Amino acid sequence: MKATFSKDILNFILYFLLLALGIGFIGFPIMTLQMFNNFDLFSVFNAIINLVYILMYLTVVLCLIKIISSTLVSPFIKENVKRFKIMGCCLIVNTMFECIIGYNAAAISKSVTIIGSDSGGITPPMIISLVSALMCFVMGEVFDKAIKIKNESDLTI
């Protein structure tokens, strides 16, 4: 009972995130058009970067939903290994965006910096996104090893 309840809660949260990110992905170009009356190269580049950023998180949420739905049969399948690697790549891209955009923002906003100077620094969200990306790659490797062990035990029986 608890396993299905927690699975239902996770599904609810993930579908809510999917809805929110989907609305943001669709609504962001409309907001960009209204905010920027003049279209210069910077505003177009900023809009593209933000759309890619949202798209990467949409991909991560979709992969998580597919991983949770695969637990009905068996979570240890090759598709889940691919999904973890896709999630890791998407989170690495978002980590690079966080580091590029947030480096100077840390100096301007005087937020908490772990390593930095007056011109910028590394903030906790940068480290959290990097650790999340690396964790996805590690989970993919763990699932791959579990699949190999499962296949070997299936052949032995």
CSV table of N, CA and C in Angstrom, one decimal:
chain,number,residue,atom,x,y,z
A,1,MET,N,0.8,-1.2,0.0
A,1,MET,CA,0.0,0.0,0.0
A,1,MET,C,0.9,1.3,0.0
A,2,LYS,N,1.9,1.3,0.8
A,2,LYS,CA,2.8,2.4,0.9
A,2,LYS,C,3.5,2.7,-0.4
A,3,ALA,N,3.9,1.6,-1.1
A,3,ALA,CA,4.6,1.7,-2.3
A,3,ALA,C,3.7,2.4,-3.4
A,4,THR,N,2.5,2.0,-3.5
A,4,THR,CA,1.6,2.6,-4.5
A,4,THR,C,1.3,4.0,-4.1
A,5,PHE,N,1.1,4.3,-2.8
A,5,PHE,CA,0.8,5.7,-2.4
A,5,PHE,C,2.0,6.6,-2.7
A,6,SER,N,3.2,6.2,-2.4
A,6,SER,CA,4.4,7.1,-2.7
A,6,SER,C,4.5,7.2,-4.3
A,7,LYS,N,4.2,6.1,-5.0
A,7,LYS,CA,4.3,6.2,-6.4
A,7,LYS,C,3.2,7.1,-7.0
A,8,ASP,N,2.1,7.1,-6.4
A,8,ASP,CA,1.0,8.1,-6.8
A,8,ASP,C,1.4,9.5,-6.5
A,9,ILE,N,2.0,9.7,-5.4
A,9,ILE,CA,2.5,11.1,-5.0
A,9,ILE,C,3.5,11.6,-6.0
A,10,LEU,N,4.5,10.7,-6.3
A,10,LEU,CA,5.5,11.0,-7.3
A,10,LEU,C,5.0,11.3,-8.6
A,11,ASN,N,4.0,10.5,-9.1
A,11,ASN,CA,3.4,10.7,-10.4
A,11,ASN,C,2.7,12.1,-10.4
A,12,PHE,N,2.0,12.4,-9.3
A,12,PHE,CA,1.2,13.7,-9.2
A,12,PHE,C,2.2,14.8,-9.3
A,13,ILE,N,3.3,14.8,-8.6
A,13,ILE,CA,4.3,15.9,-8.6
A,13,ILE,C,4.9,16.0,-10.0
A,14,LEU,N,5.3,14.9,-10.6
A,14,LEU,CA,5.9,14.9,-11.9
A,14,LEU,C,5.0,15.4,-13.0
A,15,TYR,N,3.7,15.0,-12.9
A,15,TYR,CA,2.8,15.5,-13.9
A,15,TYR,C,2.5,17.0,-13.7
A,16,PHE,N,2.5,17.4,-12.4
A,16,PHE,CA,2.3,18.8,-12.2
A,16,PHE,C,3.5,19.6,-12.7
A,17,LEU,N,4.7,19.1,-12.5
A,17,LEU,CA,5.9,19.8,-13.1
A,17,LEU,C,5.9,19.8,-14.6
A,18,LEU,N,5.4,18.7,-15.2
A,18,LEU,CA,5.3,18.6,-16.6
A,18,LEU,C,4.3,19.6,-17.2
A,19,LEU,N,3.2,19.8,-16.5
A,19,LEU,CA,2.2,20.8,-16.8
A,19,LEU,C,2.8,22.2,-16.7
A,20,ALA,N,3.5,22.5,-15.6
A,20,ALA,CA,4.0,23.8,-15.4
A,20,ALA,C,5.1,24.1,-16.4
A,21,LEU,N,6.0,23.2,-16.6
A,21,LEU,CA,7.1,23.4,-17.6
A,21,LEU,C,6.5,23.5,-19.0
A,22,GLY,N,5.5,22.7,-19.3
A,22,GLY,CA,4.8,22.8,-20.7
A,22,GLY,C,4.2,24.2,-20.9
A,23,ILE,N,3.5,24.7,-19.8
A,23,ILE,CA,3.0,26.0,-19.9
A,23,ILE,C,4.1,27.1,-20.1
A,24,GLY,N,5.1,26.9,-19.3
A,24,GLY,CA,6.3,27.8,-19.5
A,24,GLY,C,6.9,27.7,-20.8
A,25,PHE,N,7.0,26.5,-21.4
A,25,PHE,CA,7.7,26.4,-22.7
A,25,PHE,C,6.8,27.0,-23.8
A,26,ILE,N,5.5,26.9,-23.7
A,26,ILE,CA,4.6,27.5,-24.7
A,26,ILE,C,4.4,29.0,-24.4
A,27,GLY,N,4.3,29.4,-23.1
A,27,GLY,CA,4.1,30.8,-22.8
A,27,GLY,C,5.3,31.7,-22.9
A,28,PHE,N,6.5,31.1,-22.8
A,28,PHE,CA,7.7,31.9,-22.8
A,28,PHE,C,7.9,32.7,-24.0
A,29,PRO,N,7.7,32.1,-25.2
A,29,PRO,CA,7.9,33.0,-26.4
A,29,PRO,C,6.8,34.1,-26.5
A,30,ILE,N,5.6,33.9,-26.0
A,30,ILE,CA,4.6,34.9,-26.0
A,30,ILE,C,5.1,36.1,-25.0
A,31,MET,N,5.6,35.7,-23.9
A,31,MET,CA,6.0,36.7,-22.9
A,31,MET,C,7.2,37.4,-23.5
A,32,THR,N,8.1,36.7,-24.2
A,32,THR,CA,9.3,37.4,-24.7
A,32,THR,C,8.9,38.4,-25.8
A,33,LEU,N,7.9,38.0,-26.6
A,33,LEU,CA,7.4,39.0,-27.6
A,33,LEU,C,6.8,40.2,-27.0
A,34,GLN,N,6.1,40.1,-25.9
A,34,GLN,CA,5.5,41.2,-25.2
A,34,GLN,C,6.6,42.1,-24.5
A,35,MET,N,7.6,41.4,-23.9
A,35,MET,CA,8.6,42.2,-23.1
A,35,MET,C,9.5,42.9,-24.0
A,36,PHE,N,10.0,42.3,-25.1
A,36,PHE,CA,11.0,43.0,-25.9
A,36,PHE,C,10.3,43.6,-27.2
A,37,ASN,N,10.1,44.9,-27.2
A,37,ASN,CA,9.5,45.5,-28.3
A,37,ASN,C,10.5,45.5,-29.5
A,38,ASN,N,11.8,45.7,-29.2
A,38,ASN,CA,12.8,45.7,-30.2
A,38,ASN,C,13.5,44.3,-30.2
A,39,PHE,N,13.7,43.7,-31.3
A,39,PHE,CA,14.4,42.4,-31.4
A,39,PHE,C,15.8,42.6,-31.8
A,40,ASP,N,16.7,42.6,-30.8
A,40,ASP,CA,18.1,42.6,-31.1
A,40,ASP,C,18.6,41.2,-30.9
A,41,LEU,N,19.9,41.0,-31.2
A,41,LEU,CA,20.5,39.7,-31.2
A,41,LEU,C,20.5,39.2,-29.7
A,42,PHE,N,20.7,40.0,-28.8
A,42,PHE,CA,20.8,39.5,-27.4
A,42,PHE,C,19.5,39.0,-26.9
A,43,SER,N,18.4,39.7,-27.2
A,43,SER,CA,17.0,39.2,-26.8
A,43,SER,C,16.7,37.9,-27.4
A,44,VAL,N,17.0,37.7,-28.7
A,44,VAL,CA,16.7,36.5,-29.4
A,44,VAL,C,17.6,35.4,-28.8
A,45,PHE,N,18.8,35.6,-28.6
A,45,PHE,CA,19.7,34.6,-28.0
A,45,PHE,C,19.3,34.2,-26.6
A,46,ASN,N,18.9,35.2,-25.8
A,46,ASN,CA,18.3,35.0,-24.5
A,46,ASN,C,17.1,34.1,-24.5
A,47,ALA,N,16.2,34.4,-25.4
A,47,ALA,CA,15.0,33.6,-25.5
A,47,ALA,C,15.3,32.1,-25.9
A,48,ILE,N,16.2,31.9,-26.8
A,48,ILE,CA,16.6,30.6,-27.3
A,48,ILE,C,17.2,29.8,-26.1
A,49,ILE,N,18.1,30.5,-25.4
A,49,ILE,CA,18.8,29.8,-24.2
A,49,ILE,C,17.7,29.4,-23.2
A,50,ASN,N,16.8,30.3,-22.9
A,50,ASN,CA,15.7,30.0,-21.9
A,50,ASN,C,14.8,28.8,-22.4
A,51,LEU,N,14.5,28.8,-23.7
A,51,LEU,CA,13.7,27.7,-24.2
A,51,LEU,C,14.4,26.4,-24.2
A,52,VAL,N,15.7,26.4,-24.5
A,52,VAL,CA,16.5,25.2,-24.4
A,52,VAL,C,16.6,24.7,-22.9
A,53,TYR,N,16.7,25.7,-22.0
A,53,TYR,CA,16.8,25.4,-20.6
A,53,TYR,C,15.5,24.7,-20.1
A,54,ILE,N,14.4,25.2,-20.5
A,54,ILE,CA,13.1,24.6,-20.1
A,54,ILE,C,12.9,23.3,-20.8
A,55,LEU,N,13.3,23.2,-22.1
A,55,LEU,CA,13.2,21.9,-22.8
A,55,LEU,C,14.0,20.8,-22.1
A,56,MET,N,15.2,21.1,-21.6
A,56,MET,CA,16.0,20.1,-21.0
A,56,MET,C,15.3,19.6,-19.7
A,57,TYR,N,14.7,20.5,-18.9
A,57,TYR,CA,13.9,20.1,-17.7
A,57,TYR,C,12.7,19.3,-18.1
A,58,LEU,N,12.0,19.7,-19.2
A,58,LEU,CA,10.9,18.9,-19.7
A,58,LEU,C,11.3,17.5,-20.0
A,59,THR,N,12.4,17.3,-20.7
A,59,THR,CA,13.0,16.0,-21.0
A,59,THR,C,13.3,15.2,-19.8
A,60,VAL,N,13.8,15.8,-18.8
A,60,VAL,CA,14.1,15.1,-17.5
A,60,VAL,C,12.9,14.6,-16.8
A,61,VAL,N,11.9,15.5,-16.8
A,61,VAL,CA,10.6,15.1,-16.2
A,61,VAL,C,9.9,14.0,-16.9
A,62,LEU,N,9.9,14.0,-18.3
A,62,LEU,CA,9.4,12.9,-19.1
A,62,LEU,C,10.1,11.6,-18.8
A,63,CYS,N,11.4,11.7,-18.8
A,63,CYS,CA,12.2,10.5,-18.5
A,63,CYS,C,11.9,9.9,-17.1
A,64,LEU,N,11.7,10.8,-16.1
A,64,LEU,CA,11.4,10.3,-14.8
A,64,LEU,C,10.0,9.6,-14.8
A,65,ILE,N,9.0,10.2,-15.5
A,65,ILE,CA,7.7,9.6,-15.6
A,65,ILE,C,7.8,8.2,-16.3
A,66,LYS,N,8.6,8.1,-17.3
A,66,LYS,CA,8.7,6.8,-18.0
A,66,LYS,C,9.4,5.8,-17.1
A,67,ILE,N,10.4,6.2,-16.3
A,67,ILE,CA,11.1,5.3,-15.4
A,67,ILE,C,10.1,4.8,-14.3
A,68,ILE,N,9.3,5.7,-13.8
A,68,ILE,CA,8.3,5.3,-12.7
A,68,ILE,C,7.3,4.3,-13.3
A,69,SER,N,6.9,4.6,-14.5
A,69,SER,CA,5.9,3.7,-15.2
A,69,SER,C,6.4,2.4,-15.5
A,70,SER,N,7.8,2.3,-15.7
A,70,SER,CA,8.4,1.0,-16.1
A,70,SER,C,8.5,0.1,-14.9
A,71,THR,N,8.3,0.6,-13.7
A,71,THR,CA,8.4,-0.2,-12.5
A,71,THR,C,7.2,-1.2,-12.3
A,72,LEU,N,6.2,-1.0,-13.1
A,72,LEU,CA,5.1,-2.0,-13.1
A,72,LEU,C,5.6,-3.4,-13.5
A,73,VAL,N,6.5,-3.4,-14.5
A,73,VAL,CA,7.0,-4.7,-15.0
A,73,VAL,C,8.4,-5.0,-14.3
A,74,SER,N,9.4,-4.2,-14.7
A,74,SER,CA,10.7,-4.3,-14.1
A,74,SER,C,11.5,-3.0,-14.4
A,75,PRO,N,12.0,-2.4,-13.3
A,75,PRO,CA,12.8,-1.2,-13.6
A,75,PRO,C,14.1,-1.4,-14.3
A,76,PHE,N,14.6,-2.7,-14.2
A,76,PHE,CA,15.9,-3.0,-14.7
A,76,PHE,C,15.9,-3.4,-16.2
A,77,ILE,N,15.7,-2.4,-17.0
A,77,ILE,CA,15.6,-2.6,-18.5
A,77,ILE,C,16.6,-1.6,-19.1
A,78,LYS,N,17.0,-1.9,-20.3
A,78,LYS,CA,18.0,-1.1,-21.0
A,78,LYS,C,17.4,0.3,-21.3
A,79,GLU,N,16.1,0.4,-21.5
A,79,GLU,CA,15.5,1.8,-21.8
A,79,GLU,C,15.7,2.7,-20.6
A,80,ASN,N,15.7,2.2,-19.4
A,80,ASN,CA,15.9,3.0,-18.2
A,80,ASN,C,17.4,3.5,-18.1
A,81,VAL,N,18.3,2.6,-18.6
A,81,VAL,CA,19.7,3.0,-18.6
A,81,VAL,C,19.8,4.2,-19.6
A,82,LYS,N,19.2,4.1,-20.7
A,82,LYS,CA,19.2,5.2,-21.7
A,82,LYS,C,18.6,6.4,-21.2
A,83,ARG,N,17.5,6.3,-20.5
A,83,ARG,CA,16.8,7.4,-19.9
A,83,ARG,C,17.7,8.1,-18.9
A,84,PHE,N,18.4,7.4,-18.0
A,84,PHE,CA,19.3,8.0,-17.0
A,84,PHE,C,20.4,8.8,-17.7
A,85,LYS,N,20.9,8.2,-18.8
A,85,LYS,CA,22.0,8.9,-19.6
A,85,LYS,C,21.5,10.2,-20.2
A,86,ILE,N,20.2,10.1,-20.8
A,86,ILE,CA,19.6,11.3,-21.4
A,86,ILE,C,19.4,12.4,-20.3
A,87,MET,N,18.9,11.9,-19.2
A,87,MET,CA,18.7,12.9,-18.1
A,87,MET,C,20.0,13.5,-17.6
A,88,GLY,N,21.1,12.7,-17.6
A,88,GLY,CA,22.4,13.2,-17.2
A,88,GLY,C,22.9,14.3,-18.2
A,89,CYS,N,22.7,14.0,-19.5
A,89,CYS,CA,23.2,14.9,-20.5
A,89,CYS,C,22.4,16.2,-20.4
A,90,CYS,N,21.0,16.1,-20.3
A,90,CYS,CA,20.2,17.3,-20.1
A,90,CYS,C,20.6,18.1,-18.9
A,91,LEU,N,20.9,17.5,-17.8
A,91,LEU,CA,21.2,18.2,-16.6
A,91,LEU,C,22.6,18.8,-16.7
A,92,ILE,N,23.5,18.2,-17.5
A,92,ILE,CA,24.9,18.8,-17.7
A,92,ILE,C,24.7,20.0,-18.5
A,93,VAL,N,23.9,20.0,-19.6
A,93,VAL,CA,23.6,21.2,-20.4
A,93,VAL,C,23.1,22.3,-19.5
A,94,ASN,N,22.1,22.0,-18.6
A,94,ASN,CA,21.6,23.0,-17.7
A,94,ASN,C,22.6,23.5,-16.7
A,95,THR,N,23.5,22.6,-16.3
A,95,THR,CA,24.6,23.0,-15.4
A,95,THR,C,25.5,24.0,-16.1
A,96,MET,N,25.8,23.8,-17.3
A,96,MET,CA,26.6,24.8,-18.1
A,96,MET,C,25.9,26.1,-18.2
A,97,PHE,N,24.6,26.1,-18.4
A,97,PHE,CA,23.8,27.4,-18.5
A,97,PHE,C,23.9,28.0,-17.1
A,98,GLU,N,23.7,27.2,-16.0
A,98,GLU,CA,23.7,27.8,-14.7
A,98,GLU,C,25.1,28.5,-14.4
A,99,CYS,N,26.1,27.8,-14.8
A,99,CYS,CA,27.5,28.3,-14.5
A,99,CYS,C,27.8,29.6,-15.3
A,100,ILE,N,27.4,29.6,-16.6
A,100,ILE,CA,27.7,30.7,-17.5
A,100,ILE,C,26.8,31.9,-17.0
A,101,ILE,N,25.6,31.7,-16.8
A,101,ILE,CA,24.7,32.8,-16.5
A,101,ILE,C,24.8,33.2,-15.0
A,102,GLY,N,25.0,32.3,-14.2
A,102,GLY,CA,25.0,32.5,-12.7
A,102,GLY,C,26.3,33.0,-12.2
A,103,TYR,N,27.4,32.9,-12.9
A,103,TYR,CA,28.7,33.3,-12.4
A,103,TYR,C,28.8,34.8,-12.1
A,104,ASN,N,28.4,35.6,-13.1
A,104,ASN,CA,28.4,37.0,-12.8
A,104,ASN,C,27.2,37.5,-12.0
A,105,ALA,N,26.1,36.7,-12.0
A,105,ALA,CA,24.9,37.1,-11.2
A,105,ALA,C,25.2,36.9,-9.8
A,106,ALA,N,26.1,36.0,-9.4
A,106,ALA,CA,26.5,35.8,-8.0
A,106,ALA,C,27.2,37.0,-7.5
A,107,ALA,N,28.0,37.7,-8.3
A,107,ALA,CA,28.7,38.9,-7.8
A,107,ALA,C,27.7,40.1,-7.7
A,108,ILE,N,26.8,40.1,-8.7
A,108,ILE,CA,25.8,41.3,-8.7
A,108,ILE,C,24.8,41.2,-7.5
A,109,SER,N,24.3,40.0,-7.3
A,109,SER,CA,23.3,39.8,-6.2
A,109,SER,C,23.8,39.6,-4.8
A,110,LYS,N,25.1,39.4,-4.8
A,110,LYS,CA,25.8,39.2,-3.5
A,110,LYS,C,25.2,38.0,-2.8
A,111,SER,N,24.9,36.9,-3.6
A,111,SER,CA,24.3,35.7,-3.0
A,111,SER,C,25.4,34.9,-2.4
A,112,VAL,N,25.1,33.8,-1.8
A,112,VAL,CA,26.1,32.9,-1.2
A,112,VAL,C,26.9,32.3,-2.3
A,113,THR,N,28.3,32.5,-2.1
A,113,THR,CA,29.2,31.9,-3.1
A,113,THR,C,30.1,30.9,-2.3
A,114,ILE,N,30.4,29.8,-2.9
A,114,ILE,CA,31.2,28.8,-2.3
A,114,ILE,C,32.7,29.1,-2.6
A,115,ILE,N,32.9,29.3,-3.9
A,115,ILE,CA,34.3,29.7,-4.4
A,115,ILE,C,34.0,30.9,-5.3
A,116,GLY,N,34.7,32.0,-5.0
A,116,GLY,CA,34.5,33.1,-5.8
A,116,GLY,C,35.3,34.3,-5.5
A,117,SER,N,35.1,35.4,-6.2
A,117,SER,CA,35.7,36.6,-6.0
A,117,SER,C,34.7,37.7,-6.2
A,118,ASP,N,35.2,39.0,-6.3
A,118,ASP,CA,34.3,40.1,-6.5
A,118,ASP,C,33.6,40.1,-7.9
A,119,SER,N,34.2,39.4,-8.8
A,119,SER,CA,33.6,39.4,-10.2
A,119,SER,C,32.7,38.3,-10.4
A,120,GLY,N,32.6,37.3,-9.5
A,120,GLY,CA,31.7,36.2,-9.7
A,120,GLY,C,32.0,35.0,-8.8
A,121,GLY,N,31.2,34.0,-8.9
A,121,GLY,CA,31.6,32.8,-8.1
A,121,GLY,C,30.7,31.6,-8.4
A,122,ILE,N,31.0,30.5,-7.7
A,122,ILE,CA,30.2,29.3,-7.8
A,122,ILE,C,29.2,29.3,-6.7
A,123,THR,N,28.0,29.1,-7.1
A,123,THR,CA,26.9,29.1,-6.1
A,123,THR,C,26.4,27.7,-5.8
A,124,PRO,N,25.6,27.5,-4.7
A,124,PRO,CA,25.1,26.2,-4.4
A,124,PRO,C,24.2,25.6,-5.5
A,125,PRO,N,23.3,26.4,-6.2
A,125,PRO,CA,22.6,25.8,-7.3
A,125,PRO,C,23.4,25.2,-8.4
A,126,MET,N,24.6,25.8,-8.6
A,126,MET,CA,25.5,25.3,-9.7
A,126,MET,C,26.0,23.9,-9.2
A,127,ILE,N,26.4,23.8,-8.0
A,127,ILE,CA,26.9,22.5,-7.5
A,127,ILE,C,25.8,21.5,-7.4
A,128,ILE,N,24.6,21.9,-7.0
A,128,ILE,CA,23.5,20.9,-6.9
A,128,ILE,C,23.1,20.4,-8.3
A,129,SER,N,23.1,21.2,-9.3
A,129,SER,CA,22.8,20.8,-10.7
A,129,SER,C,23.9,19.8,-11.2
A,130,LEU,N,25.1,20.1,-10.9
A,130,LEU,CA,26.2,19.2,-11.3
A,130,LEU,C,26.1,17.9,-10.6
A,131,VAL,N,25.9,17.9,-9.3
A,131,VAL,CA,25.8,16.6,-8.6
A,131,VAL,C,24.6,15.8,-9.1
A,132,SER,N,23.5,16.5,-9.4
A,132,SER,CA,22.3,15.8,-10.0
A,132,SER,C,22.6,15.1,-11.3
A,133,ALA,N,23.3,15.8,-12.1
A,133,ALA,CA,23.7,15.3,-13.4
A,133,ALA,C,24.6,14.1,-13.3
A,134,LEU,N,25.6,14.2,-12.4
A,134,LEU,CA,26.5,13.1,-12.2
A,134,LEU,C,25.8,11.9,-11.5
A,135,MET,N,24.8,12.2,-10.7
A,135,MET,CA,24.1,11.1,-10.0
A,135,MET,C,23.2,10.3,-11.1
A,136,CYS,N,22.7,11.0,-12.1
A,136,CYS,CA,22.0,10.3,-13.2
A,136,CYS,C,22.9,9.4,-13.9
A,137,PHE,N,24.1,9.8,-14.2
A,137,PHE,CA,25.1,8.9,-14.9
A,137,PHE,C,25.5,7.7,-14.0
A,138,VAL,N,25.6,7.9,-12.7
A,138,VAL,CA,26.0,6.8,-11.8
A,138,VAL,C,24.8,5.9,-11.7
A,139,MET,N,23.6,6.4,-11.6
A,139,MET,CA,22.4,5.5,-11.6
A,139,MET,C,22.2,4.7,-12.9
A,140,GLY,N,22.6,5.3,-14.0
A,140,GLY,CA,22.5,4.6,-15.3
A,140,GLY,C,23.5,3.4,-15.3
A,141,GLU,N,24.7,3.7,-14.7
A,141,GLU,CA,25.7,2.6,-14.7
A,141,GLU,C,25.3,1.5,-13.7
A,142,VAL,N,24.7,1.9,-12.6
A,142,VAL,CA,24.2,0.9,-11.6
A,142,VAL,C,23.1,0.0,-12.2
A,143,PHE,N,22.2,0.7,-12.9
A,143,PHE,CA,21.1,-0.1,-13.6
A,143,PHE,C,21.7,-1.0,-14.7
A,144,ASP,N,22.7,-0.5,-15.4
A,144,ASP,CA,23.3,-1.4,-16.4
A,144,ASP,C,23.9,-2.6,-15.8
A,145,LYS,N,24.6,-2.4,-14.7
A,145,LYS,CA,25.3,-3.6,-14.0
A,145,LYS,C,24.2,-4.5,-13.5
A,146,ALA,N,23.1,-3.9,-12.9
A,146,ALA,CA,22.0,-4.8,-12.4
A,146,ALA,C,21.4,-5.6,-13.5
A,147,ILE,N,21.3,-5.0,-14.7
A,147,ILE,CA,20.7,-5.7,-15.9
A,147,ILE,C,21.6,-6.9,-16.2
A,148,LYS,N,22.9,-6.7,-16.2
A,148,LYS,CA,23.8,-7.7,-16.6
A,148,LYS,C,23.8,-8.9,-15.6
A,149,ILE,N,23.7,-8.5,-14.3
A,149,ILE,CA,23.6,-9.5,-13.2
A,149,ILE,C,22.3,-10.3,-13.4
A,150,LYS,N,21.2,-9.6,-13.7
A,150,LYS,CA,19.9,-10.2,-13.8
A,150,LYS,C,19.9,-11.2,-15.0
A,151,ASN,N,20.5,-10.8,-16.1
A,151,ASN,CA,20.6,-11.6,-17.3
A,151,ASN,C,21.4,-12.9,-17.0
A,152,GLU,N,22.5,-12.7,-16.3
A,152,GLU,CA,23.4,-13.9,-15.9
A,152,GLU,C,22.6,-14.8,-15.0
A,153,SER,N,21.9,-14.3,-14.1
A,153,SER,CA,21.1,-15.2,-13.2
A,153,SER,C,19.9,-15.9,-13.9
A,154,ASP,N,19.4,-15.2,-14.9
A,154,ASP,CA,18.3,-15.8,-15.7
A,154,ASP,C,18.9,-17.0,-16.5
A,155,LEU,N,20.1,-16.8,-17.0
A,155,LEU,CA,20.7,-17.9,-17.8
A,155,LEU,C,21.1,-19.1,-16.9
A,156,THR,N,21.4,-18.8,-15.7
A,156,THR,CA,21.8,-19.9,-14.8
A,156,THR,C,20.7,-20.8,-14.4
A,157,ILE,N,19.5,-20.2,-14.2
A,157,ILE,CA,18.4,-21.0,-13.8
A,157,ILE,C,17.8,-21.8,-14.9
